[in-house]
Tab-separated table of C-alpha atoms and ligand atoms in Angstrom:
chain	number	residue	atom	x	y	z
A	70	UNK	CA	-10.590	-16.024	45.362
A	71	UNK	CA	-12.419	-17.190	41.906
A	72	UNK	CA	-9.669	-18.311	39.356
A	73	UNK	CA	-10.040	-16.067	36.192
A	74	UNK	CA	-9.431	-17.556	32.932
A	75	UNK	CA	-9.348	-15.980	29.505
A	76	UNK	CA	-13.184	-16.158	27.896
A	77	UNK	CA	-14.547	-19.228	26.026
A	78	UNK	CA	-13.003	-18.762	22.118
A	79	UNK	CA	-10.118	-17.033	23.211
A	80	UNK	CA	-6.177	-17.145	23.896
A	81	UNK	CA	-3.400	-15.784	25.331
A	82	UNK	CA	0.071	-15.799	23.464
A	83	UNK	CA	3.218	-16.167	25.294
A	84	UNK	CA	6.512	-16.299	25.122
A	85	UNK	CA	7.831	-18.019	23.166
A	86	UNK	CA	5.252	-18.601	20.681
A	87	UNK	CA	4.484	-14.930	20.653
A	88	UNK	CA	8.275	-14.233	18.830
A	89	UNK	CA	6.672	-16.404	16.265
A	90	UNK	CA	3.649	-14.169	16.238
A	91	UNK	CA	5.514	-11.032	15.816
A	92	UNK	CA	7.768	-13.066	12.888
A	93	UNK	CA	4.787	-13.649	10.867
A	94	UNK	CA	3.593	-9.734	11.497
A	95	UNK	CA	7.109	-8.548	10.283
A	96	UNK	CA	6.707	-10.787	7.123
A	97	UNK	CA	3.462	-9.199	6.696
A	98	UNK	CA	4.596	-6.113	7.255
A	99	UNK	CA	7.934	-5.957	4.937
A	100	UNK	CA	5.624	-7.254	2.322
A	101	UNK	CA	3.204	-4.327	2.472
A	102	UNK	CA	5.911	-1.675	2.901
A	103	UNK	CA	7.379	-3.137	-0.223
A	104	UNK	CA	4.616	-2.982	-2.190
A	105	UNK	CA	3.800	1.057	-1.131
A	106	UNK	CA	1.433	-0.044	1.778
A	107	UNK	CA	0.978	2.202	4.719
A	108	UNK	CA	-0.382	1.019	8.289
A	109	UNK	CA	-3.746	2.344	9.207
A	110	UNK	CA	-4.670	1.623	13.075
A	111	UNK	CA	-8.230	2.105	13.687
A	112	UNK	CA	-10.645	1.757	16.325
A	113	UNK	CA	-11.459	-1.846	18.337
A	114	UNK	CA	-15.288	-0.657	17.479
A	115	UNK	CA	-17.159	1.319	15.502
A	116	UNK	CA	-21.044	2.587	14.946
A	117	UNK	CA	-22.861	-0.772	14.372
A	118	UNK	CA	-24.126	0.766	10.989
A	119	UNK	CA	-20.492	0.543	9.738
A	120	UNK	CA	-20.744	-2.772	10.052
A	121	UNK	CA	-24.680	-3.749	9.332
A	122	UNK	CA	-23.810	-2.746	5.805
A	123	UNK	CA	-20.759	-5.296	4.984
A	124	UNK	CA	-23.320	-7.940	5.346
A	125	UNK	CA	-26.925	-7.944	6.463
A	126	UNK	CA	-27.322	-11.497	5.273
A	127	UNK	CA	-24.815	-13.183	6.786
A	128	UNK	CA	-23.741	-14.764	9.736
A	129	UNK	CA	-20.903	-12.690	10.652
A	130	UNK	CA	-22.878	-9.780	11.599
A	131	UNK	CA	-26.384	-11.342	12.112
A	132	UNK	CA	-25.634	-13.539	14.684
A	133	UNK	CA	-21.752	-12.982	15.692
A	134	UNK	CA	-21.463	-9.394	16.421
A	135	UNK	CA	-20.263	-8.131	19.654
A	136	UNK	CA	-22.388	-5.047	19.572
A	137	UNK	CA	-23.991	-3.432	22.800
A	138	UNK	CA	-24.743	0.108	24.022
A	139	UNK	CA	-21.995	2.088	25.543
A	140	UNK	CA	-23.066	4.521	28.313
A	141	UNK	CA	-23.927	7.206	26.103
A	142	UNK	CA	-26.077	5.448	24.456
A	143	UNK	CA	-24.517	4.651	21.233
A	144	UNK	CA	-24.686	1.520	19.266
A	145	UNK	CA	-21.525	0.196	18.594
A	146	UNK	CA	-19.993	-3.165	18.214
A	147	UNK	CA	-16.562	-4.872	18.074
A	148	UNK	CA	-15.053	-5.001	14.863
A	149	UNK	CA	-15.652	-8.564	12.984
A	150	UNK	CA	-13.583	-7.563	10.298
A	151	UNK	CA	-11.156	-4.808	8.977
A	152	UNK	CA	-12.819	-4.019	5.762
A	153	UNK	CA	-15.210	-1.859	7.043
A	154	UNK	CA	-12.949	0.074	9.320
A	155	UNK	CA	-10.840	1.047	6.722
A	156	UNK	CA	-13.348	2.114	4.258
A	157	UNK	CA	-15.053	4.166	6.824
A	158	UNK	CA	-11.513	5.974	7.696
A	159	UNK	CA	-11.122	6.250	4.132
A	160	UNK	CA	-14.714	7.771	3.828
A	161	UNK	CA	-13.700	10.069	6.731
A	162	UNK	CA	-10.487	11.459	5.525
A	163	UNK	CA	-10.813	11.303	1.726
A	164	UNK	CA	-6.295	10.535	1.502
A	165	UNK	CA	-5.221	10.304	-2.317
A	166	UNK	CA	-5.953	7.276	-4.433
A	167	UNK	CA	-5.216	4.804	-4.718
A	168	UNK	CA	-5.043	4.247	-0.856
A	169	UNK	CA	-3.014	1.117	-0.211
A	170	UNK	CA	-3.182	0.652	3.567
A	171	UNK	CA	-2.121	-2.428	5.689
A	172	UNK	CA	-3.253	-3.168	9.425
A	173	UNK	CA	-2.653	-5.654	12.101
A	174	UNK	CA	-5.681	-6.286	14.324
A	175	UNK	CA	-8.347	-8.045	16.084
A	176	UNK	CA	-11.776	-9.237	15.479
A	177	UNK	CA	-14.599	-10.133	17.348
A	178	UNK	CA	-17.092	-13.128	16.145
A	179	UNK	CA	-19.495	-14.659	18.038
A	180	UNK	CA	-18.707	-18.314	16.603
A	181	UNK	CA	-18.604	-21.939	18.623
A	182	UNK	CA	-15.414	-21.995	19.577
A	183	UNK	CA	-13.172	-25.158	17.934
A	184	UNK	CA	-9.197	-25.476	16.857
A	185	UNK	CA	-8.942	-22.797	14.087
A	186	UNK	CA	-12.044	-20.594	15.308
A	187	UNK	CA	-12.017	-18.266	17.850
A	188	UNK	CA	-14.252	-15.029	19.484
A	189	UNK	CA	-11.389	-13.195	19.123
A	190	UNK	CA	-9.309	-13.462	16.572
A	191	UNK	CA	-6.455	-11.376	14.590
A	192	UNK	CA	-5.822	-10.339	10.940
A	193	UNK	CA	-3.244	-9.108	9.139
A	194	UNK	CA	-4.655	-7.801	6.297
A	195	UNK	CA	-4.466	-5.231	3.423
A	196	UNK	CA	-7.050	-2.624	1.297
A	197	UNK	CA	-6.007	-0.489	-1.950
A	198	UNK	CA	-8.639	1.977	-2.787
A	199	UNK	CA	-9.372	3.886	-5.835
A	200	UNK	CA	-8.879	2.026	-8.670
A	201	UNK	CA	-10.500	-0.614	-10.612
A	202	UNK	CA	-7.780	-1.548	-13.051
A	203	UNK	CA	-7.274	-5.324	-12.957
A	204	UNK	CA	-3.541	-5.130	-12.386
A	205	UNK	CA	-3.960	-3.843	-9.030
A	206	UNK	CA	-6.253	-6.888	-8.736
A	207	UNK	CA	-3.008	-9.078	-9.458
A	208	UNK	CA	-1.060	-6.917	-7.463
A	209	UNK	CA	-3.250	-7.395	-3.971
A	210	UNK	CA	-3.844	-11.383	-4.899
A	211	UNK	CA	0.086	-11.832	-5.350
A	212	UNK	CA	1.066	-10.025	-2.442
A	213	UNK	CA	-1.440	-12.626	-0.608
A	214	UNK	CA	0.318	-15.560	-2.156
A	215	UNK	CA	3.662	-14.094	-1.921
A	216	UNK	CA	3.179	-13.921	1.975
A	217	UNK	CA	1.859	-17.796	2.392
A	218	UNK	CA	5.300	-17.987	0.325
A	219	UNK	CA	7.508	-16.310	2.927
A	220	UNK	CA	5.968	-18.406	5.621
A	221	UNK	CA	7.461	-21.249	4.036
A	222	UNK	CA	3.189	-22.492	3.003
A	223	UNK	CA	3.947	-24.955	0.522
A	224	UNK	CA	0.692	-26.467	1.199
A	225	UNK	CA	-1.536	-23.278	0.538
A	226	UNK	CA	-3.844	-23.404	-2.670
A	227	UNK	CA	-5.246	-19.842	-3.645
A	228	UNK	CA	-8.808	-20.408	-5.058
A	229	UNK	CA	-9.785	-17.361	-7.426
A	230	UNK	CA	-13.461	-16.732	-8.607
A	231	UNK	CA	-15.582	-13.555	-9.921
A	232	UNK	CA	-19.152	-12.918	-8.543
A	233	UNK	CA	-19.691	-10.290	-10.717
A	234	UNK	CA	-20.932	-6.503	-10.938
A	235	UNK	CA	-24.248	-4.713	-10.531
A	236	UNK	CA	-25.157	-5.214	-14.217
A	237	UNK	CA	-24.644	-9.470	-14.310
A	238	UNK	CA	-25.217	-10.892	-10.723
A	239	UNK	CA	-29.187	-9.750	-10.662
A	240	UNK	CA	-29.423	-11.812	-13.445
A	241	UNK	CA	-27.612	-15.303	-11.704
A	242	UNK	CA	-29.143	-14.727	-8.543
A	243	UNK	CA	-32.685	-14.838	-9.576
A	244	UNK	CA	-31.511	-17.822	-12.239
A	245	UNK	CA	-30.084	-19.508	-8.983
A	246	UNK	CA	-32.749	-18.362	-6.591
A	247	UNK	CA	-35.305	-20.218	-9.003
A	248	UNK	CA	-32.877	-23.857	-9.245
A	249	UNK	CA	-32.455	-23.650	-5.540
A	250	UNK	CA	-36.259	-23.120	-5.080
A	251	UNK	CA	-37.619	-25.975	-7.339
A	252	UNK	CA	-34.915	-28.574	-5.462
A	253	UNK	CA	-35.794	-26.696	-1.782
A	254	UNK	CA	-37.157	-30.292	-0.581
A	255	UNK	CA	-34.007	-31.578	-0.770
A	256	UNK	CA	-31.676	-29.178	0.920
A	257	UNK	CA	-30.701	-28.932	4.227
A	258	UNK	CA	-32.754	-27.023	6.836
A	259	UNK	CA	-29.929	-24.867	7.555
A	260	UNK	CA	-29.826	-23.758	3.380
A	261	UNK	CA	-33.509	-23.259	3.333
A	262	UNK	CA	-33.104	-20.558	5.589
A	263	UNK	CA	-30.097	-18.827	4.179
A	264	UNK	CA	-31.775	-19.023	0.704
A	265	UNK	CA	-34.567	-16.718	1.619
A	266	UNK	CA	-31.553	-14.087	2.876
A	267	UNK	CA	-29.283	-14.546	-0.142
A	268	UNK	CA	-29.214	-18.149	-2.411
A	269	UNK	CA	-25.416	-16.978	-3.318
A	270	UNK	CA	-24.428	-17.533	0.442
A	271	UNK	CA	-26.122	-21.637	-0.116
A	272	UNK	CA	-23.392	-22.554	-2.339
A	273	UNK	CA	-20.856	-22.160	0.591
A	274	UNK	CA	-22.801	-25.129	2.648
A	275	UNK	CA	-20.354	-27.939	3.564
A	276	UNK	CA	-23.068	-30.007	4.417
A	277	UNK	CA	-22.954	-33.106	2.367
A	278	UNK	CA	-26.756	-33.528	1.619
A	279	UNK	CA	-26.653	-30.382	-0.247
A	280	UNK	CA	-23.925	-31.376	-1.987
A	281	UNK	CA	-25.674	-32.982	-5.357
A	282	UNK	CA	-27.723	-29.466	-5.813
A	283	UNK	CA	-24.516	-27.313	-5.524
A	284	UNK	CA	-22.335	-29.481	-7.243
A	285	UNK	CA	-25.337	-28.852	-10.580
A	286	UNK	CA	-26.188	-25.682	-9.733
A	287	UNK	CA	-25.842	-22.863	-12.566
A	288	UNK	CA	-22.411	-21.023	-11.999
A	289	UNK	CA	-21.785	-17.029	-11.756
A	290	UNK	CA	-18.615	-17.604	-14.176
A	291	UNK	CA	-20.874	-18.409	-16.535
A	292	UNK	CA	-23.039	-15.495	-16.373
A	293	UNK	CA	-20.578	-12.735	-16.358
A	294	UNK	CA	-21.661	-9.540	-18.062
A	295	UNK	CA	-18.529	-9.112	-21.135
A	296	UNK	CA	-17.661	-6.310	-18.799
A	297	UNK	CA	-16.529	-8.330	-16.000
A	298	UNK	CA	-15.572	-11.162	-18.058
A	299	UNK	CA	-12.874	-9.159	-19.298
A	300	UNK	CA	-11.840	-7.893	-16.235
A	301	UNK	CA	-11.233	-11.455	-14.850
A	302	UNK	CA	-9.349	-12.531	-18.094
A	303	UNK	CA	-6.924	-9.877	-17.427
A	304	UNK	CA	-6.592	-10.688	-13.974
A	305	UNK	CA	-5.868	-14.273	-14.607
A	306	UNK	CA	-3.618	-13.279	-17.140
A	307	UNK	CA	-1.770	-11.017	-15.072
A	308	UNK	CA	-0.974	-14.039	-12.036
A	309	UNK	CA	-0.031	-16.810	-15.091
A	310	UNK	CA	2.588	-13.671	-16.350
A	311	UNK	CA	4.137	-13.029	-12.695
A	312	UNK	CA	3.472	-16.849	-12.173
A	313	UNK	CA	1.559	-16.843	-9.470
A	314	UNK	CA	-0.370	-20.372	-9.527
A	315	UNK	CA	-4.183	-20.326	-8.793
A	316	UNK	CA	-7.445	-22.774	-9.269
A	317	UNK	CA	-10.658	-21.350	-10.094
A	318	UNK	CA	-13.601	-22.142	-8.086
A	319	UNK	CA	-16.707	-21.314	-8.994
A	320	UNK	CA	-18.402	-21.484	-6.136
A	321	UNK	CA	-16.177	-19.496	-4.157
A	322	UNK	CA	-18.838	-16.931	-2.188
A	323	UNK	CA	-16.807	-15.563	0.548
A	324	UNK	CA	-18.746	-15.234	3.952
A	325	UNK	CA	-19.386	-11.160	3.643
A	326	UNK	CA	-21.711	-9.751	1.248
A	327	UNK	CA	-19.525	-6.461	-0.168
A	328	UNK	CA	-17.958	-8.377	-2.865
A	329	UNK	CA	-17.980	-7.756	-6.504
A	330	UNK	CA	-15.633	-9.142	-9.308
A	331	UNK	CA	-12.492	-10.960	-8.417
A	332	UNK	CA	-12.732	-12.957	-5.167
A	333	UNK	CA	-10.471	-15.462	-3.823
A	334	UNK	CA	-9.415	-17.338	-0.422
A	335	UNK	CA	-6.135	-19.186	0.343
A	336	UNK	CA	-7.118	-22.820	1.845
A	337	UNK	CA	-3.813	-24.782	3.682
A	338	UNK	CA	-3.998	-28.720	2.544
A	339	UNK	CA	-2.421	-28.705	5.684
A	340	UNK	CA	-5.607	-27.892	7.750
A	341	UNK	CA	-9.017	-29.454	8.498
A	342	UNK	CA	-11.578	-28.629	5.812
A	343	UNK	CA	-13.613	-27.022	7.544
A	344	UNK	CA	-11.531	-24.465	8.964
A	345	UNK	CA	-8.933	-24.775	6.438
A	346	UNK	CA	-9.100	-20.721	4.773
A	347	UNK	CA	-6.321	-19.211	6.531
A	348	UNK	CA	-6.846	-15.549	4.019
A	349	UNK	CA	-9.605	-14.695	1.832
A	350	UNK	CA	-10.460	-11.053	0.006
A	351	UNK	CA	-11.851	-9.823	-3.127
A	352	UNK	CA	-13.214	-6.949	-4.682
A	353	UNK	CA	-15.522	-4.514	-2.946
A	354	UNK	CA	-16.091	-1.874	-5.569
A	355	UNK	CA	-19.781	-0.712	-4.089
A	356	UNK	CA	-18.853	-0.357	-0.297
A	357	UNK	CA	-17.049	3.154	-0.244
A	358	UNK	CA	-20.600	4.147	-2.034
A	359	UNK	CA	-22.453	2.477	1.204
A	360	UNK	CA	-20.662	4.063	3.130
A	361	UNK	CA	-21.543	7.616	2.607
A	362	UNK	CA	-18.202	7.990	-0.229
A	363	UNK	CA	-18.640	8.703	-3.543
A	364	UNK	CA	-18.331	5.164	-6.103
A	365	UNK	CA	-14.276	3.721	-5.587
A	366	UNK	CA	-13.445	1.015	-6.451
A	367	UNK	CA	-11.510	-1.231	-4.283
A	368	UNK	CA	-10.151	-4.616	-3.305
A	369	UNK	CA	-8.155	-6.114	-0.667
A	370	UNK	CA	-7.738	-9.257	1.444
A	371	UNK	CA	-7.151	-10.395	5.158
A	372	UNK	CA	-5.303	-13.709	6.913
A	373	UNK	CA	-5.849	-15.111	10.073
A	374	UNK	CA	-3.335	-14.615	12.003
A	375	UNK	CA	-4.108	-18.145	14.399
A	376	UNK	CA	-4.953	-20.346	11.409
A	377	UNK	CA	-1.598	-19.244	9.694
A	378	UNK	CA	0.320	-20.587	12.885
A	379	UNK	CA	-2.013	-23.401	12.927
A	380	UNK	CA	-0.880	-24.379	9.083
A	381	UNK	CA	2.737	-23.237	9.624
A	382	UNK	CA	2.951	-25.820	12.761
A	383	UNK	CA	1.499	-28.754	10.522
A	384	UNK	CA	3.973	-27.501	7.585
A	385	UNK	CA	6.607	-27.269	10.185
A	386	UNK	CA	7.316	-23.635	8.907
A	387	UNK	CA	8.103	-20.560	10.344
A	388	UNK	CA	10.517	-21.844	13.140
A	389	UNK	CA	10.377	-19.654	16.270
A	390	UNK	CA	13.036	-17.141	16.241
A	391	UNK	CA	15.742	-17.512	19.237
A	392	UNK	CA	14.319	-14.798	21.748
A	393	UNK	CA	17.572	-16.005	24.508
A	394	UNK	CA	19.607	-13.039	25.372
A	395	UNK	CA	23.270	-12.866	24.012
A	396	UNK	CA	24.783	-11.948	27.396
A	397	UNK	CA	23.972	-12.952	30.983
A	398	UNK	CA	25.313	-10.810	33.657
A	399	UNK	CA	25.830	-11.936	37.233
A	400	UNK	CA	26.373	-9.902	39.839
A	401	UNK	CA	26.796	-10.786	43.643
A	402	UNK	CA	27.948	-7.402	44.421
A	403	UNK	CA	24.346	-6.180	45.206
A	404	UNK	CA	23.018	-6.017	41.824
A	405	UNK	CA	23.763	-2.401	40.644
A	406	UNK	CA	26.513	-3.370	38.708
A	407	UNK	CA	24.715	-5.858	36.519
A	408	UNK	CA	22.244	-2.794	36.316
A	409	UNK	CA	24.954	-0.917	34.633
A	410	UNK	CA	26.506	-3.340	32.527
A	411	UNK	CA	23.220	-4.585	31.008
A	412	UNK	CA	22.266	-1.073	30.316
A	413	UNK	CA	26.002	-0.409	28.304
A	414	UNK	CA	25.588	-4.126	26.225
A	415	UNK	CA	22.251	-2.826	25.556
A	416	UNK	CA	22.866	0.516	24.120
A	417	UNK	CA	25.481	-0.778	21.826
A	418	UNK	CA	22.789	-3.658	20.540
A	419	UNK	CA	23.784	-6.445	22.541
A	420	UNK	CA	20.567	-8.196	23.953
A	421	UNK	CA	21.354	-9.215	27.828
A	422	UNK	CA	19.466	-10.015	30.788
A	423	UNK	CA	20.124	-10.494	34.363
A	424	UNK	CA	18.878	-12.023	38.287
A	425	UNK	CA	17.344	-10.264	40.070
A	426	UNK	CA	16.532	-10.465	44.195
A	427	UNK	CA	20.166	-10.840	45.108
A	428	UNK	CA	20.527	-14.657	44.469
A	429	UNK	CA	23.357	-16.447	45.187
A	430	UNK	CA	26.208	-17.531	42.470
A	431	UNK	CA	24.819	-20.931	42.605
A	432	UNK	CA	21.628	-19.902	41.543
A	433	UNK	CA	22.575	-16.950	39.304
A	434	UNK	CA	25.233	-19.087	37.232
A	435	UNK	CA	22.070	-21.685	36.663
A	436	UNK	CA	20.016	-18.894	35.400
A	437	UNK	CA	22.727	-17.964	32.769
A	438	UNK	CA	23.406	-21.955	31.924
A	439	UNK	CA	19.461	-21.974	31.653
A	440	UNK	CA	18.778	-18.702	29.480
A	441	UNK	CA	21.096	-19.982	26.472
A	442	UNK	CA	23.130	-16.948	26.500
A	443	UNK	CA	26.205	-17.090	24.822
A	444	UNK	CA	28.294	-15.517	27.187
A	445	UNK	CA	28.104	-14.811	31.142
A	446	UNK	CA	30.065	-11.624	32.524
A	447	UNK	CA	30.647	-12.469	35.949
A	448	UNK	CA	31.040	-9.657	38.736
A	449	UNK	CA	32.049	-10.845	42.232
A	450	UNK	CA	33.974	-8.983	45.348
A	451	UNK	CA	37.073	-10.114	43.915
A	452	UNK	CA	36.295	-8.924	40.196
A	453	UNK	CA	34.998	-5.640	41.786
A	454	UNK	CA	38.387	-4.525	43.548
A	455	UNK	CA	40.180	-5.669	40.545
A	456	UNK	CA	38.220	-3.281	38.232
A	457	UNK	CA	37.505	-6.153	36.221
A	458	UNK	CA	34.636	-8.691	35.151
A	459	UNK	CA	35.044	-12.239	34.639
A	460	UNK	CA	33.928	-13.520	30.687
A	461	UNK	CA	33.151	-16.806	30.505
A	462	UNK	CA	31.926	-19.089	27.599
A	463	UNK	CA	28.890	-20.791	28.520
A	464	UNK	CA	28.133	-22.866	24.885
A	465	UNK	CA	31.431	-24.998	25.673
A	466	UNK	CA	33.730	-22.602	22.872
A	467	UNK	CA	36.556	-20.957	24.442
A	468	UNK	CA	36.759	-17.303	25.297
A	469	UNK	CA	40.559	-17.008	24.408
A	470	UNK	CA	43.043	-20.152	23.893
A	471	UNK	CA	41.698	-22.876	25.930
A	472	UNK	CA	40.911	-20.937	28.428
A	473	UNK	CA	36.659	-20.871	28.788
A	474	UNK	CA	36.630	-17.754	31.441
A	475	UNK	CA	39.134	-14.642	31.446
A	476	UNK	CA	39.395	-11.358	33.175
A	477	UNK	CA	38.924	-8.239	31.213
A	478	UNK	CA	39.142	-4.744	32.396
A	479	UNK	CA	35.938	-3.206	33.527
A	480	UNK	CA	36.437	-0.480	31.150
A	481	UNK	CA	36.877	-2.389	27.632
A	482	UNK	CA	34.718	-5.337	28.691
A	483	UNK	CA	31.989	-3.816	26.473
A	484	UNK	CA	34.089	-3.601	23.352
A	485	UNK	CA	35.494	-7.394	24.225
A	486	UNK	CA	32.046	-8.570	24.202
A	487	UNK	CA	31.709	-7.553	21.078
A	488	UNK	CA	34.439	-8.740	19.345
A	489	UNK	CA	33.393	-12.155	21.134
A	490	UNK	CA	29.947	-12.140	20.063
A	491	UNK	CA	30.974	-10.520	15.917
B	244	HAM	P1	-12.795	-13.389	6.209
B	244	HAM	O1	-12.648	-14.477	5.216
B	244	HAM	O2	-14.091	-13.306	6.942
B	244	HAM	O3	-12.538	-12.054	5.411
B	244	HAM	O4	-11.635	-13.466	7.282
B	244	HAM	C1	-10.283	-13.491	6.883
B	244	HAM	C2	-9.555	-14.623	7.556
B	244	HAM	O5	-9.641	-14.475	8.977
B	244	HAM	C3	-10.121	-16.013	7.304
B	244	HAM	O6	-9.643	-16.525	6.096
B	244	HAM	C4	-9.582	-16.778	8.499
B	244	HAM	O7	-8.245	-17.173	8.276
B	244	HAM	C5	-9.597	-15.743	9.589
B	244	HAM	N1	-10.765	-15.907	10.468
B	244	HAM	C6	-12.027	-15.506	10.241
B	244	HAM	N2	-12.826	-15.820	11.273
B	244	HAM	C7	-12.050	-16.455	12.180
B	244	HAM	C8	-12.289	-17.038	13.473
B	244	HAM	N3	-13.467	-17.010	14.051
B	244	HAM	N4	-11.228	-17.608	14.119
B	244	HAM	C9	-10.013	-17.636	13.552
B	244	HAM	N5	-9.735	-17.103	12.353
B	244	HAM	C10	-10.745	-16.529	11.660
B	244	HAM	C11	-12.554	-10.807	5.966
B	244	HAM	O8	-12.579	-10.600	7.145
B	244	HAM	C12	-12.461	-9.700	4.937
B	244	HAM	N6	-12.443	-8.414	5.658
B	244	HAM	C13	-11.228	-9.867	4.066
B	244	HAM	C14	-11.108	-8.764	3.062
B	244	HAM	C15	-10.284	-7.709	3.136
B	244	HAM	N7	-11.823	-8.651	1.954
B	244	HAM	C16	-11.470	-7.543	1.344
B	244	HAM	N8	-10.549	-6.949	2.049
């Protein structure tokens, strides 16, 4: 038989670091709700158009799409990011404005696989559509922050930067395309190429030859129509009011090409540089147009999901929650008993588990000692004509007086457990 294993650039996530997983969602999720955030599920994939139009000149779709024909013939691909997905549901559905929507999902790239970068990888992530008032800029970059905040992400910086509208960025990026040009003998092979797609994208090159030219090269923050110079004022002032600390960096890009206006990325300290962004987001107030909408403006952001555990496990942060059941039931009776009594602790909120296979009381009192239960209730022959079950401490605290096992009646032991556990 071949041994399967799961595909280069991806992972499985188990117990127990899957309750840590599900932590961070709930964070994410309380945060949304809080904020008047609703979850949107949408599909894995989509028409590949959705996506072509997030970002023709980049990498992301370019060369890391998962796209293929299905058997009706239709182009589709994976999803690479949320954005699109959301807009396009928006598009489809046309809810009130402002649409605040949250999701939880996968996404596909086609990258080299290292710590921090997967093929498959998972967001959490949030959109608000329909207005372009600058508070709702704050609001969607705090609620980012806020979140590295619940994690316990003291190391996370959040780097904020505006690329401008329609009426200024022409202007920089044929200012920039002509700097790049004249110094084009002296940049790396890699940003020659990516200067004929888009000489905005060449400022986000971490290679350290073409660090001189980037370092000197004319900045969008400088160029900013009065327009969108206001808008960023008021965003900045909006973060230093709620006190949300930030550093501007000008030459913040962003890997997709939607973005307009406000942009920013949270990097961890915590994680190497190169795959250090564990969120990023921005404005996107031209991409409900591109996609077949009439002009809305929007914004929102996304996290990875992977790199967040990465940072929280160098920070030490978000410890894994304590996934052990409260109550271990053994039964050497035959097992239906433990059926019934795990179903009862259950319903009343109690979390317990059981053997199963009919084991012996050796092994089923090991299981208990092993699963870090509080408590073991103990059915045996003797137990069973009694109408009782035995109770017995297993964390070293006595059940009543000195005593660390007692015999309840069958019929209360439900209501004794939980005056045990309260
Ligand atoms: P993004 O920066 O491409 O933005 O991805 C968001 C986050 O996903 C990154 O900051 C990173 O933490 C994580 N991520 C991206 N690629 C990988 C990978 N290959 N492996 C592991 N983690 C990865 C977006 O996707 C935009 N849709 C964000 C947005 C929402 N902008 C506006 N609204």
């Amino acid at each position: 038989m071949p041994e399967f294993r799961a595909p280069v650039g991806t992972r499985d996530v188990l117990p127990p670091e899957s309750a840590r997983w599900a932590a961070l969602v709930g964070a994410f999720e309380r945060r949304a709700r809080l904020a008047g955030y609703g979850l949107v599920v949408s599909p894995m994939f989509e028409d590949v158009g959705v996506f072509e139009r997030v970002g023709e000149s980049t990498e992301i779709v370019r060369k890391e799409m998962y796209d293929f024909r299905d058997k009706g013939d239709r182009h589709v691909a994976l999803r690479p990011e949320g954005t699109a997905s959301v807009v396009r549901a928006f598009v489809q559905h046309h809810p009130v404005t402002p649409f605040k929507a949250w999701y939880v999902a996968p996404s596909f790239r086609y990258e080299r696989p290292q710590a921090g970068r997967y093929r498959q990888h998972h967001q959490v992530g949030l959109e608000a559509i329909g207005s372009a008032d600058p508070d709702l800029d704050v609001e969607v970059v705090a609620l980012s922050w806020g979140f590295c905040q619940d994690l316990g992400l003291g190391s996370v910086e959040l780097l904020l930067n505006s690329l401008g509208d329609a009426a200024c960025r022409p202007r920089y990026l044929a200012e920039l395309r002509r700097y790049l040009e004249a110094r084009r003998s002296v940049l790396s092979e890699q940003s020659r190429a990516t200067l004929e797609a888009n000489p905005l994208r060449v400022l986000d090159s971490k290679r350290p030859d073409d660090r001189p030219v980037i370092d000197a090269a004319p900045r969008m923050l400088d160029s900013l129509c009065d327009e969108c110079t206001e808008h960023f004022d008021r965003v900045r002032a909006g973060l230093d009011r709620i006190g949300v600390p930030y550093e501007i960096d000008a030459r913040l890009v962003r890997g997709l090409d939607y973005y307009t206006r406000t942009t920013f990325e949270l990097a961890s300290g915590a994680l190497e540089a190169a795959q250090n962004a564990v969120g990023g987001g921005g404005r996107y107030d031209g991409l409900v147009a591109e996609l077949g909408g009439s002009p809305t403006p929007a914004i929102g952001f996304a996290m990875g999901i992977e790199r967040l555990l990465l940072a929280c496990d160098a920070e030490g942060a978000l410890a894994a929650p304590e996934a052990t059941a409260q109550v271990w039931v053994i039964d050497t009776t035959g097992g239906e008993e433990a059926t019934v009594l795990t179903t009862e602790l259950r319903a009343v909120g109690v979390s317990a588990d059981r053997s199963f296979d009919g084991r012996s009381m050796k092994a089923q009192m090991k299981a208990a000692d092993r699963s870090g239960a509080q408590l073991a209730l103990i059915v045996g022959e003797e137990e069973r004509a009694a109408g009782a079950v035995s109770v017995r401490s297993l964390r070293g605290q006595p059940v009543r007086g000195h005593a660390d096992q007692e015999r309840v009646p069958r019929v209360v032991v439900v209501e004794h457990v939980l005056r045990l556990l309260a």
